[in-house]
Amino acid sequence: MALMPVTESMFLIAESREHPMHVGGLQLFVPAGEAHDLADEMQRSFTSGEVHELFRKRPGRPVDVVGKIAWSRDTDIDFEYHVRRVVLPSPGRIRELFQFLSLNHSTPLDRYRPMWEVYIVEGLADGRVALYTKVHHSLVDGVSALKLMLNTLSEDPDDRTGVATWDPSLFRVKPDKPVPGVTERVGQGLALVGDLFDFAPAAARIGLRALRDEGAQLPLRAPRTMFNVPIGGARRFAAETWSIARMRTVAEGLDITINDVVLAMCAGALRGYLIDEDALPESPLIAMVPVSLRKPGDSSAGNSVTTILCNLGTDEADPLARLQRITRSTTRGKDMMRELNTLESLAFGAVTMLPLLFGPVPGFVRNTPPPFNVIISNVPGSPKDLYWNGAKLDGIYPASIVCDGMALNITVASNGDSLNFGLIGCRRSVPHLQRMLTHLEESLVELEKAVSTSA
């Protein structure tokens, strides 16, 4: 067995039936030929060949004790269990696809097996084939999950070498690693204890730095909203695509980044949605924004993410004033991160997320201030068209995690010339989630009008 670092075990510790801790993704492919032939090809490819060590890992047994601190390994993979093929009910609209994803994203992964599943989805009326994947967050973060999927694709539509995400050829580290001996296991245990002791002073240094940086956003200062409540286990998924060209025009016109445009779209949409629900607080909403710590060119798997907190300025009716608040907040957060070493950055992310671990404790969410109000992630994809054995990737829509005290998660992934927004919410706590998509469009239109007025 191999001991888990804290950045992996925390997702297993926090998980319950009502709070599954897996990240997911929906990919849509336009077949080069018949949809059924593409589905057949995917099934053949995904149910044969070798499997990388990452996709053989499962919690140690007993899963309720050892399985929260140590990994075990499956030598045989039951492909019939992990790779599933389904057909949507008629009429096969995107609506039926999203209903399928909403139901399946609500179900936790089996801890007695390697914690991943893949669904090949046929029956879409437009002839496309969908892939829905779910992988436990203790294995991968959102950035590495997307990179693993992109590694299976090619820029050449004539390439026919497409493989599964878990094919060992896609990984830098080869699967044949020796089983750790007693000495190495003791060393792993000491390293784990050392990490825990190092996190405390690192977190203290972060607090001092943040306090010195006037205006830096700290946890536990967000207003209470309808999103910051105990949640049930059922989920609802919604998604939509926007042109990067539209966002680039706004970014260049206002001298900001495309990521600033994404945050401003989300801020405007959240403000509009909460006004609809008569639930907009007087204080601005605070977003937790994950930041990857990977160096350029790093294609390794696992978790390497910290966070910054962003003031979304939702108390501002003027979109430009709201945008100014956002850019000032993200700039200060990034400046603080640049002063931290890797351990301090990870510690800040852990401290920011720590209150969510106590969410299942009765009364905790209702009687403590939220650490933040919503999670907004922007995961870079590829700027070029990509193909799997000739089938064009037509969209990537992330589906992430919600939990007690955090009923809404917005994740964005780029694909070619588009940005794809994936929204996941508690079915009970975030009613009419699809209305957020309308408000996102309205928010972008507001920013476009601001650019044309200031030109």
Short mmCIF file of C-alpha atoms in Angstrom, two decimals, residues 29-288:
data_model
loop_
_atom_site.label_atom_id
_atom_site.label_comp_id
_atom_site.label_asym_id
_atom_site.label_seq_id
_atom_site.Cartn_x
_atom_site.Cartn_y
_atom_site.Cartn_z
CA PHE A 29 -18.06 13.94 -30.97
CA VAL A 30 -19.19 14.35 -34.58
CA PRO A 31 -18.59 10.93 -36.22
CA ALA A 32 -16.71 10.71 -39.52
CA GLY A 33 -19.20 7.97 -40.51
CA GLU A 34 -22.10 6.33 -38.71
CA ALA A 35 -22.66 7.13 -35.03
CA HIS A 36 -23.12 3.45 -34.19
CA ASP A 37 -19.77 2.59 -35.79
CA LEU A 38 -18.01 5.25 -33.69
CA ALA A 39 -19.63 3.90 -30.52
CA ASP A 40 -18.53 0.36 -31.48
CA GLU A 41 -14.98 1.59 -32.05
CA MET A 42 -14.89 3.40 -28.73
CA GLN A 43 -16.16 0.35 -26.88
CA ARG A 44 -13.54 -1.90 -28.48
CA SER A 45 -10.74 0.54 -27.72
CA PHE A 46 -11.86 1.25 -24.15
CA THR A 47 -12.29 -2.41 -23.15
CA SER A 48 -8.92 -3.77 -24.23
CA GLY A 49 -5.25 -3.04 -23.69
CA GLU A 50 -3.22 -2.04 -20.67
CA VAL A 51 -4.33 0.28 -17.88
CA HIS A 52 -2.05 2.83 -16.24
CA GLU A 53 -1.38 2.59 -12.50
CA LEU A 54 -3.43 5.73 -11.80
CA PHE A 55 -6.57 3.93 -13.01
CA ARG A 56 -5.77 0.80 -10.99
CA LYS A 57 -5.64 2.62 -7.65
CA ARG A 58 -8.41 2.13 -5.11
CA PRO A 59 -8.70 2.89 -1.38
CA GLY A 60 -7.08 0.29 0.89
CA ARG A 61 -9.27 -2.06 2.88
CA PRO A 62 -11.06 -1.66 5.16
CA VAL A 63 -12.21 1.31 3.06
CA ASP A 64 -13.71 3.19 6.02
CA VAL A 65 -10.36 3.25 7.89
CA VAL A 66 -7.26 2.45 5.84
CA GLY A 67 -9.00 3.56 2.64
CA LYS A 68 -8.88 7.20 3.72
CA ILE A 69 -5.10 7.31 4.12
CA ALA A 70 -3.63 4.63 1.84
CA TRP A 71 -3.94 3.39 -1.74
CA SER A 72 -4.19 -0.22 -2.86
CA ARG A 73 -4.03 -1.56 -6.42
CA ASP A 74 -6.22 -3.77 -8.61
CA THR A 75 -4.33 -6.12 -10.90
CA ASP A 76 -7.42 -6.91 -13.01
CA ILE A 77 -9.79 -4.27 -14.37
CA ASP A 78 -13.44 -5.21 -14.88
CA PHE A 79 -14.02 -3.30 -18.12
CA GLU A 80 -17.67 -4.37 -18.30
CA TYR A 81 -18.22 -2.46 -15.07
CA HIS A 82 -16.10 0.62 -15.75
CA VAL A 83 -17.02 1.15 -19.44
CA ARG A 84 -20.77 1.38 -20.06
CA ARG A 85 -22.79 1.93 -23.22
CA VAL A 86 -26.20 3.58 -23.12
CA VAL A 87 -28.83 4.90 -25.55
CA LEU A 88 -30.78 8.05 -24.76
CA PRO A 89 -34.58 7.88 -24.77
CA SER A 90 -36.44 9.50 -27.65
CA PRO A 91 -36.37 12.22 -28.89
CA GLY A 92 -32.63 12.30 -28.05
CA ARG A 93 -32.31 16.02 -27.42
CA ILE A 94 -29.57 17.72 -25.42
CA ARG A 95 -32.21 17.94 -22.69
CA GLU A 96 -32.31 14.13 -22.39
CA LEU A 97 -28.51 14.02 -22.38
CA PHE A 98 -28.30 16.53 -19.53
CA GLN A 99 -30.95 14.63 -17.59
CA PHE A 100 -28.87 11.45 -17.95
CA LEU A 101 -25.75 13.25 -16.74
CA SER A 102 -27.59 14.89 -13.83
CA LEU A 103 -28.76 11.52 -12.52
CA ASN A 104 -25.42 9.74 -12.94
CA HIS A 105 -23.37 12.58 -11.50
CA SER A 106 -25.42 12.23 -8.31
CA THR A 107 -24.14 8.68 -7.67
CA PRO A 108 -20.89 8.10 -5.73
CA LEU A 109 -18.16 5.89 -7.18
CA ASP A 110 -17.56 2.43 -5.71
CA ARG A 111 -14.59 2.54 -3.30
CA TYR A 112 -14.05 -1.20 -3.63
CA ARG A 113 -12.95 -0.67 -7.23
CA PRO A 114 -10.71 1.85 -9.02
CA MET A 115 -12.80 5.01 -8.83
CA TRP A 116 -13.68 5.88 -12.42
CA GLU A 117 -16.46 5.20 -14.94
CA VAL A 118 -16.96 5.99 -18.63
CA TYR A 119 -20.32 6.10 -20.46
CA ILE A 120 -20.55 5.90 -24.27
CA VAL A 121 -23.85 7.60 -25.06
CA GLU A 122 -25.75 7.05 -28.31
CA GLY A 123 -29.19 8.13 -29.46
CA LEU A 124 -28.65 11.87 -29.91
CA ALA A 125 -30.99 13.12 -32.61
CA ASP A 126 -28.23 15.22 -34.22
CA GLY A 127 -26.05 12.12 -34.83
CA ARG A 128 -23.31 12.97 -32.37
CA VAL A 129 -21.87 10.50 -29.84
CA ALA A 130 -21.25 11.60 -26.25
CA LEU A 131 -18.74 10.44 -23.67
CA TYR A 132 -19.47 11.07 -20.02
CA THR A 133 -16.59 10.34 -17.64
CA LYS A 134 -16.40 10.54 -13.87
CA VAL A 135 -13.17 10.19 -11.87
CA HIS A 136 -12.71 10.65 -8.14
CA HIS A 137 -11.07 13.94 -7.17
CA SER A 138 -8.59 12.05 -4.98
CA LEU A 139 -7.11 10.66 -8.22
CA VAL A 140 -7.11 13.77 -10.42
CA ASP A 141 -8.00 17.45 -10.28
CA GLY A 142 -9.97 19.14 -13.04
CA VAL A 143 -6.89 20.34 -14.94
CA SER A 144 -5.20 16.93 -15.05
CA ALA A 145 -8.49 15.21 -15.95
CA LEU A 146 -8.90 17.47 -18.98
CA LYS A 147 -5.26 17.03 -20.00
CA LEU A 148 -5.56 13.25 -19.83
CA MET A 149 -8.58 13.39 -22.13
CA LEU A 150 -6.86 15.77 -24.57
CA ASN A 151 -3.86 13.43 -24.73
CA THR A 152 -6.06 10.84 -26.46
CA LEU A 153 -6.90 13.25 -29.31
CA SER A 154 -5.09 14.36 -32.46
CA GLU A 155 -5.08 17.50 -34.60
CA ASP A 156 -5.06 15.21 -37.67
CA PRO A 157 -8.55 14.06 -38.77
CA ASP A 158 -6.92 11.12 -40.59
CA ASP A 159 -5.14 9.84 -37.47
CA ARG A 160 -6.50 6.46 -36.34
CA THR A 161 -4.30 5.86 -33.29
CA GLY A 162 -6.81 7.03 -30.68
CA VAL A 163 -6.66 5.19 -27.37
CA ALA A 164 -8.39 5.35 -23.98
CA THR A 165 -7.54 7.94 -21.34
CA TRP A 166 -5.91 5.28 -19.18
CA ASP A 167 -3.54 3.93 -21.85
CA PRO A 168 0.00 3.81 -20.34
CA SER A 169 1.52 5.29 -23.52
CA LEU A 170 -0.06 8.66 -22.67
CA PHE A 171 1.80 8.98 -19.36
CA ARG A 172 5.35 10.05 -18.77
CA VAL A 173 5.65 7.70 -15.81
CA LYS A 174 5.45 4.04 -16.95
CA PRO A 175 3.22 1.63 -15.02
CA ASP A 176 5.83 -0.92 -13.96
CA LYS A 177 6.73 0.60 -10.60
CA PRO A 178 8.00 -1.66 -7.81
CA VAL A 179 5.75 -2.26 -4.83
CA PRO A 180 7.15 -0.19 -1.93
CA GLY A 181 8.99 -2.14 0.73
CA VAL A 182 8.74 -1.68 4.49
CA THR A 183 11.46 0.97 4.60
CA GLU A 184 9.83 2.97 1.83
CA ARG A 185 6.41 2.74 3.51
CA VAL A 186 7.88 4.10 6.75
CA GLY A 187 9.43 6.91 4.75
CA GLN A 188 6.07 7.68 3.16
CA GLY A 189 4.46 7.80 6.58
CA LEU A 190 7.10 10.18 7.94
CA ALA A 191 6.73 12.39 4.86
CA LEU A 192 2.95 12.50 5.39
CA VAL A 193 3.39 13.52 9.04
CA GLY A 194 5.94 16.13 7.94
CA ASP A 195 3.46 17.57 5.47
CA LEU A 196 0.86 17.97 8.22
CA PHE A 197 3.31 19.76 10.53
CA ASP A 198 4.61 22.00 7.73
CA PHE A 199 1.08 23.09 6.74
CA ALA A 200 0.44 24.92 10.03
CA PRO A 201 3.37 27.41 9.93
CA ALA A 202 2.85 27.87 6.19
CA ALA A 203 -0.79 28.79 6.79
CA ALA A 204 0.24 31.26 9.51
CA ARG A 205 2.68 33.00 7.14
CA ILE A 206 -0.08 33.25 4.54
CA GLY A 207 -2.40 34.95 7.01
CA LEU A 208 0.21 37.56 7.86
CA ARG A 209 0.97 38.25 4.21
CA ALA A 210 -2.70 38.55 3.33
CA LEU A 211 -3.34 40.95 6.19
CA ARG A 212 -0.42 43.14 5.08
CA ASP A 213 -1.84 43.21 1.55
CA GLU A 214 -4.71 45.66 2.02
CA GLY A 215 -7.80 44.44 0.22
CA ALA A 216 -6.67 40.84 -0.11
CA GLN A 217 -9.68 38.55 0.11
CA LEU A 218 -9.66 36.12 3.03
CA PRO A 219 -11.97 33.16 3.81
CA LEU A 220 -15.04 33.43 6.07
CA ARG A 221 -15.92 36.96 4.90
CA ALA A 222 -18.54 36.07 2.32
CA PRO A 223 -22.24 36.90 2.79
CA ARG A 224 -24.73 34.11 3.36
CA THR A 225 -26.70 33.24 0.20
CA MET A 226 -29.17 30.63 -1.04
CA PHE A 227 -26.15 28.65 -2.31
CA ASN A 228 -24.55 28.33 1.14
CA VAL A 229 -26.89 25.80 2.69
CA PRO A 230 -26.91 22.06 3.49
CA ILE A 231 -27.62 20.13 0.29
CA GLY A 232 -29.10 16.80 -0.75
CA GLY A 233 -27.57 14.17 -3.01
CA ALA A 234 -29.46 14.93 -6.26
CA ARG A 235 -27.77 17.09 -8.90
CA ARG A 236 -28.81 19.13 -11.92
CA PHE A 237 -26.46 19.84 -14.83
CA ALA A 238 -26.66 22.65 -17.39
CA ALA A 239 -24.20 23.70 -20.08
CA GLU A 240 -23.75 26.12 -22.97
CA THR A 241 -21.06 27.31 -25.41
CA TRP A 242 -19.87 30.84 -26.16
CA SER A 243 -17.50 32.09 -28.85
CA ILE A 244 -14.01 33.03 -27.70
CA ALA A 245 -14.01 35.72 -30.40
CA ARG A 246 -16.82 37.56 -28.59
CA MET A 247 -14.93 37.41 -25.31
CA ARG A 248 -11.65 38.46 -26.94
CA THR A 249 -13.35 41.55 -28.38
CA VAL A 250 -14.50 42.49 -24.88
CA ALA A 251 -11.10 41.72 -23.34
CA GLU A 252 -9.19 43.80 -25.88
CA GLY A 253 -11.68 46.64 -25.71
CA LEU A 254 -11.44 46.88 -21.92
CA ASP A 255 -7.74 45.88 -21.63
CA ILE A 256 -8.44 42.81 -19.48
CA THR A 257 -7.93 39.05 -19.82
CA ILE A 258 -10.43 36.54 -21.16
CA ASN A 259 -10.47 34.99 -17.67
CA ASP A 260 -11.60 38.38 -16.33
CA VAL A 261 -14.42 38.31 -18.89
CA VAL A 262 -15.44 34.83 -17.71
CA LEU A 263 -15.55 35.97 -14.07
CA ALA A 264 -17.51 39.10 -15.06
CA MET A 265 -20.02 36.98 -17.02
CA CYS A 266 -20.48 34.74 -13.98
CA ALA A 267 -20.80 37.72 -11.63
CA GLY A 268 -23.49 39.32 -13.80
CA ALA A 269 -25.32 36.01 -14.18
CA LEU A 270 -25.25 35.34 -10.41
CA ARG A 271 -26.56 38.84 -9.74
CA GLY A 272 -29.39 38.40 -12.26
CA TYR A 273 -30.30 34.92 -11.00
CA LEU A 274 -30.38 36.03 -7.34
CA ILE A 275 -32.51 39.07 -8.22
CA ASP A 276 -34.95 36.68 -9.93
CA GLU A 277 -35.08 34.63 -6.73
CA ASP A 278 -35.36 37.76 -4.55
CA ALA A 279 -32.19 36.57 -2.80
CA LEU A 280 -29.41 39.04 -3.70
CA PRO A 281 -27.40 39.97 -0.57
CA GLU A 282 -26.25 43.53 0.04
CA SER A 283 -22.61 42.43 0.25
CA PRO A 284 -20.76 41.14 -2.85
CA LEU A 285 -20.49 37.42 -3.50
CA ILE A 286 -17.04 35.86 -3.14
CA ALA A 287 -15.87 33.21 -5.61
CA MET A 288 -13.25 30.56 -4.96
#
